[in-house]
Coordinates of N, CA and C in Angstrom, one line a residue:
A217 N 2.2 -14.6 -1.5 CA 0.8 -14.4 -1.7 C 0.6 -13.5 -3.0
G218 N -0.3 -13.9 -3.8 CA -0.6 -13.1 -5.0 C -1.6 -12.0 -4.6
C219 N -1.3 -10.8 -4.9 CA -2.1 -9.6 -4.5 C -2.4 -8.6 -5.6
Y220 N -3.4 -7.8 -5.4 CA -3.7 -6.7 -6.2 C -3.7 -5.4 -5.4
V221 N -3.0 -4.4 -5.8 CA -2.9 -3.2 -5.0 C -4.1 -2.3 -5.3
L222 N -5.0 -2.1 -4.3 CA -6.2 -1.4 -4.4 C -6.0 0.1 -4.4
S223 N -5.1 0.6 -3.5 CA -4.8 2.0 -3.4 C -3.4 2.2 -2.9
G224 N -2.8 3.4 -3.3 CA -1.5 3.7 -2.9 C -0.4 2.9 -3.5
T225 N 0.7 2.8 -2.8 CA 1.9 2.0 -3.3 C 2.3 1.1 -2.2
I226 N 2.7 -0.1 -2.5 CA 3.2 -1.1 -1.6 C 4.7 -1.2 -1.9
S227 N 5.6 -1.2 -0.8 CA 7.0 -1.3 -1.0 C 7.6 -2.4 -0.2
R228 N 8.7 -2.9 -0.7 CA 9.5 -3.9 0.1 C 9.9 -3.3 1.4
N229 N 9.9 -4.0 2.4 CA 10.2 -3.6 3.8 C 9.1 -2.8 4.5
D230 N 7.9 -2.6 3.8 CA 6.8 -2.0 4.5 C 6.3 -2.9 5.6
K231 N 5.7 -2.3 6.6 CA 5.1 -3.1 7.7 C 3.7 -3.5 7.1
V232 N 3.2 -4.6 7.5 CA 1.9 -5.1 7.1 C 1.1 -5.7 8.2
R233 N -0.3 -5.6 8.0 CA -1.2 -6.4 8.9 C -1.9 -7.3 7.9
V234 N -2.1 -8.6 8.3 CA -2.9 -9.5 7.6 C -4.2 -9.6 8.3
I235 N -5.3 -9.3 7.6 CA -6.6 -9.3 8.1 C -7.5 -10.3 7.5
R236 N -8.1 -11.1 8.4 CA -9.0 -12.2 7.9 C -10.3 -12.1 8.6
D237 N -11.4 -12.1 7.9 CA -12.7 -12.0 8.5 C -12.9 -10.8 9.4
G238 N -12.2 -9.7 9.1 CA -12.3 -8.5 9.9 C -11.4 -8.5 11.1
F239 N -10.6 -9.5 11.4 CA -9.7 -9.5 12.5 C -8.2 -9.6 12.0
E240 N -7.4 -8.8 12.7 CA -5.9 -8.8 12.4 C -5.4 -10.2 13.0
I241 N -4.8 -11.0 12.1 CA -4.2 -12.2 12.5 C -2.7 -12.3 12.5
Y242 N -2.1 -11.2 11.9 CA -0.6 -11.2 11.9 C -0.1 -9.8 11.6
K243 N 1.0 -9.5 12.2 CA 1.7 -8.2 11.8 C 3.1 -8.6 11.5
G244 N 3.7 -8.1 10.4 CA 5.0 -8.4 10.0 C 5.6 -7.4 9.0
T245 N 6.6 -7.8 8.3 CA 7.3 -6.9 7.3 C 7.3 -7.7 6.0
I246 N 7.2 -6.9 4.9 CA 7.3 -7.5 3.6 C 8.8 -7.8 3.3
S247 N 9.1 -9.1 3.1 CA 10.5 -9.5 2.9 C 10.8 -9.6 1.4
S248 N 9.8 -9.9 0.6 CA 10.0 -10.1 -0.9 C 8.8 -9.5 -1.6
L249 N 9.1 -8.8 -2.7 CA 8.1 -8.2 -3.5 C 8.4 -8.4 -5.0
K250 N 7.4 -9.0 -5.8 CA 7.7 -9.3 -7.2 C 6.5 -8.8 -8.0
H251 N 6.9 -8.4 -9.3 CA 5.9 -8.1 -10.3 C 6.3 -8.7 -11.6
L252 N 5.5 -9.6 -12.1 CA 5.8 -10.4 -13.3 C 7.1 -11.1 -13.2
K253 N 7.4 -11.8 -12.1 CA 8.6 -12.6 -11.8 C 9.8 -11.8 -11.6
D254 N 9.7 -10.5 -11.6 CA 10.9 -9.6 -11.4 C 10.8 -9.1 -10.0
D255 N 12.0 -9.1 -9.3 CA 12.0 -8.4 -7.9 C 11.9 -6.9 -8.2
V256 N 11.0 -6.3 -7.4 CA 10.8 -4.8 -7.5 C 10.9 -4.2 -6.1
R257 N 11.1 -2.9 -6.1 CA 11.1 -2.1 -4.8 C 9.7 -1.8 -4.4
D258 N 8.8 -1.4 -5.4 CA 7.4 -1.0 -5.0 C 6.5 -1.3 -6.2
V259 N 5.2 -1.4 -5.8 CA 4.2 -1.7 -6.8 C 3.0 -0.7 -6.6
R260 N 2.6 0.0 -7.6 CA 1.6 1.0 -7.5 C 0.1 0.5 -7.6
Q261 N -0.8 1.3 -7.3 CA -2.2 1.0 -7.3 C -2.6 0.5 -8.7
G262 N -3.4 -0.5 -8.8 CA -3.9 -1.0 -10.0 C -3.1 -2.1 -10.6
F263 N -2.0 -2.5 -10.0 CA -1.1 -3.6 -10.5 C -1.1 -4.8 -9.5
E264 N -0.8 -6.0 -10.1 CA -0.7 -7.2 -9.3 C 0.7 -7.4 -8.9
C265 N 0.9 -8.1 -7.8 CA 2.2 -8.4 -7.3 C 2.2 -9.7 -6.5
G266 N 3.3 -10.2 -6.2 CA 3.5 -11.3 -5.3 C 4.4 -10.9 -4.2
L267 N 4.0 -11.2 -3.0 CA 4.8 -10.8 -1.8 C 4.9 -11.9 -0.8
T268 N 5.9 -11.7 0.0 CA 6.2 -12.6 1.1 C 6.2 -11.8 2.4
V269 N 5.5 -12.2 3.4 CA 5.5 -11.5 4.7 C 6.4 -12.4 5.6
S270 N 7.5 -11.8 6.2 CA 8.4 -12.5 7.0 C 7.7 -13.2 8.2
G271 N 7.9 -14.5 8.3 CA 7.4 -15.3 9.4 C 5.9 -15.7 9.3
F272 N 5.3 -15.5 8.1 CA 3.9 -15.8 7.9 C 3.8 -16.6 6.6
N273 N 3.0 -17.7 6.7 CA 2.8 -18.5 5.5 C 1.4 -19.1 5.4
D274 N 0.5 -18.6 6.2 CA -0.9 -19.2 6.3 C -1.9 -18.4 5.6
Y275 N -1.6 -18.0 4.3 CA -2.5 -17.2 3.5 C -3.8 -17.9 3.2
A276 N -4.9 -17.2 3.1 CA -6.1 -17.8 2.6 C -6.8 -16.8 1.6
E277 N -7.5 -17.3 0.7 CA -8.2 -16.5 -0.3 C -9.1 -15.5 0.5
G278 N -9.0 -14.2 0.1 CA -9.8 -13.2 0.7 C -9.1 -12.5 1.8
D279 N -7.9 -12.9 2.2 CA -7.2 -12.1 3.2 C -6.9 -10.7 2.7
I280 N -6.9 -9.8 3.6 CA -6.5 -8.4 3.2 C -5.1 -8.2 3.8
I281 N -4.2 -7.7 3.0 CA -2.9 -7.4 3.4 C -2.8 -5.9 3.4
E282 N -2.7 -5.3 4.5 CA -2.7 -3.8 4.7 C -1.3 -3.3 5.0
A283 N -0.7 -2.6 4.1 CA 0.7 -2.1 4.3 C 0.7 -0.7 4.8
Y284 N 1.7 -0.4 5.7 CA 1.8 0.9 6.2 C 3.3 1.2 6.5
R285 N 3.6 2.5 6.7 CA 4.9 2.9 7.0 C 4.8 3.8 8.3
I286 N 5.8 3.7 9.1 CA 5.9 4.5 10.3 C 7.0 5.5 10.0
T287 N 6.7 6.8 10.1 CA 7.7 7.8 9.8 C 7.7 8.7 11.1
E288 N 8.9 9.2 11.4 CA 9.1 10.1 12.5 C 9.1 11.5 12.0
V289 N 8.4 12.3 12.7 CA 8.3 13.7 12.3 C 8.8 14.5 13.5
Q290 N 9.7 15.4 13.2 CA 10.3 16.3 14.2 C 9.3 17.3 14.7
R291 N 9.2 17.3 16.1 CA 8.3 18.3 16.7 C 8.9 19.7 16.5
K292 N 8.0 20.6 16.4 CA 8.4 22.0 16.3 C 7.7 22.8 17.4
L293 N 8.4 23.5 18.2 CA 7.8 24.3 19.2 C 7.4 25.6 18.7
S294 N 6.1 25.9 18.9 CA 5.6 27.2 18.4 C 5.8 28.3 19.5
Q295 N 6.1 29.5 19.0 CA 6.3 30.6 20.0 C 5.3 31.7 19.9

């Protein structure tokens, strides 16, 4: 899918939600990320990119691809 990064940074292997008409239609992982025909690790805000979401191929104009990362944070016990 051809995309434009509106905010933040999108990276290969990020988790994504595909949103159409306000409804989440698919959750997956970015398997391929390109900028100007070159494979890249990430693309910053304000740049165009091409990406492939593993297991999804039903893109439509106007779809929103929302990328996110899940990070584990160690709990700290306060005394």
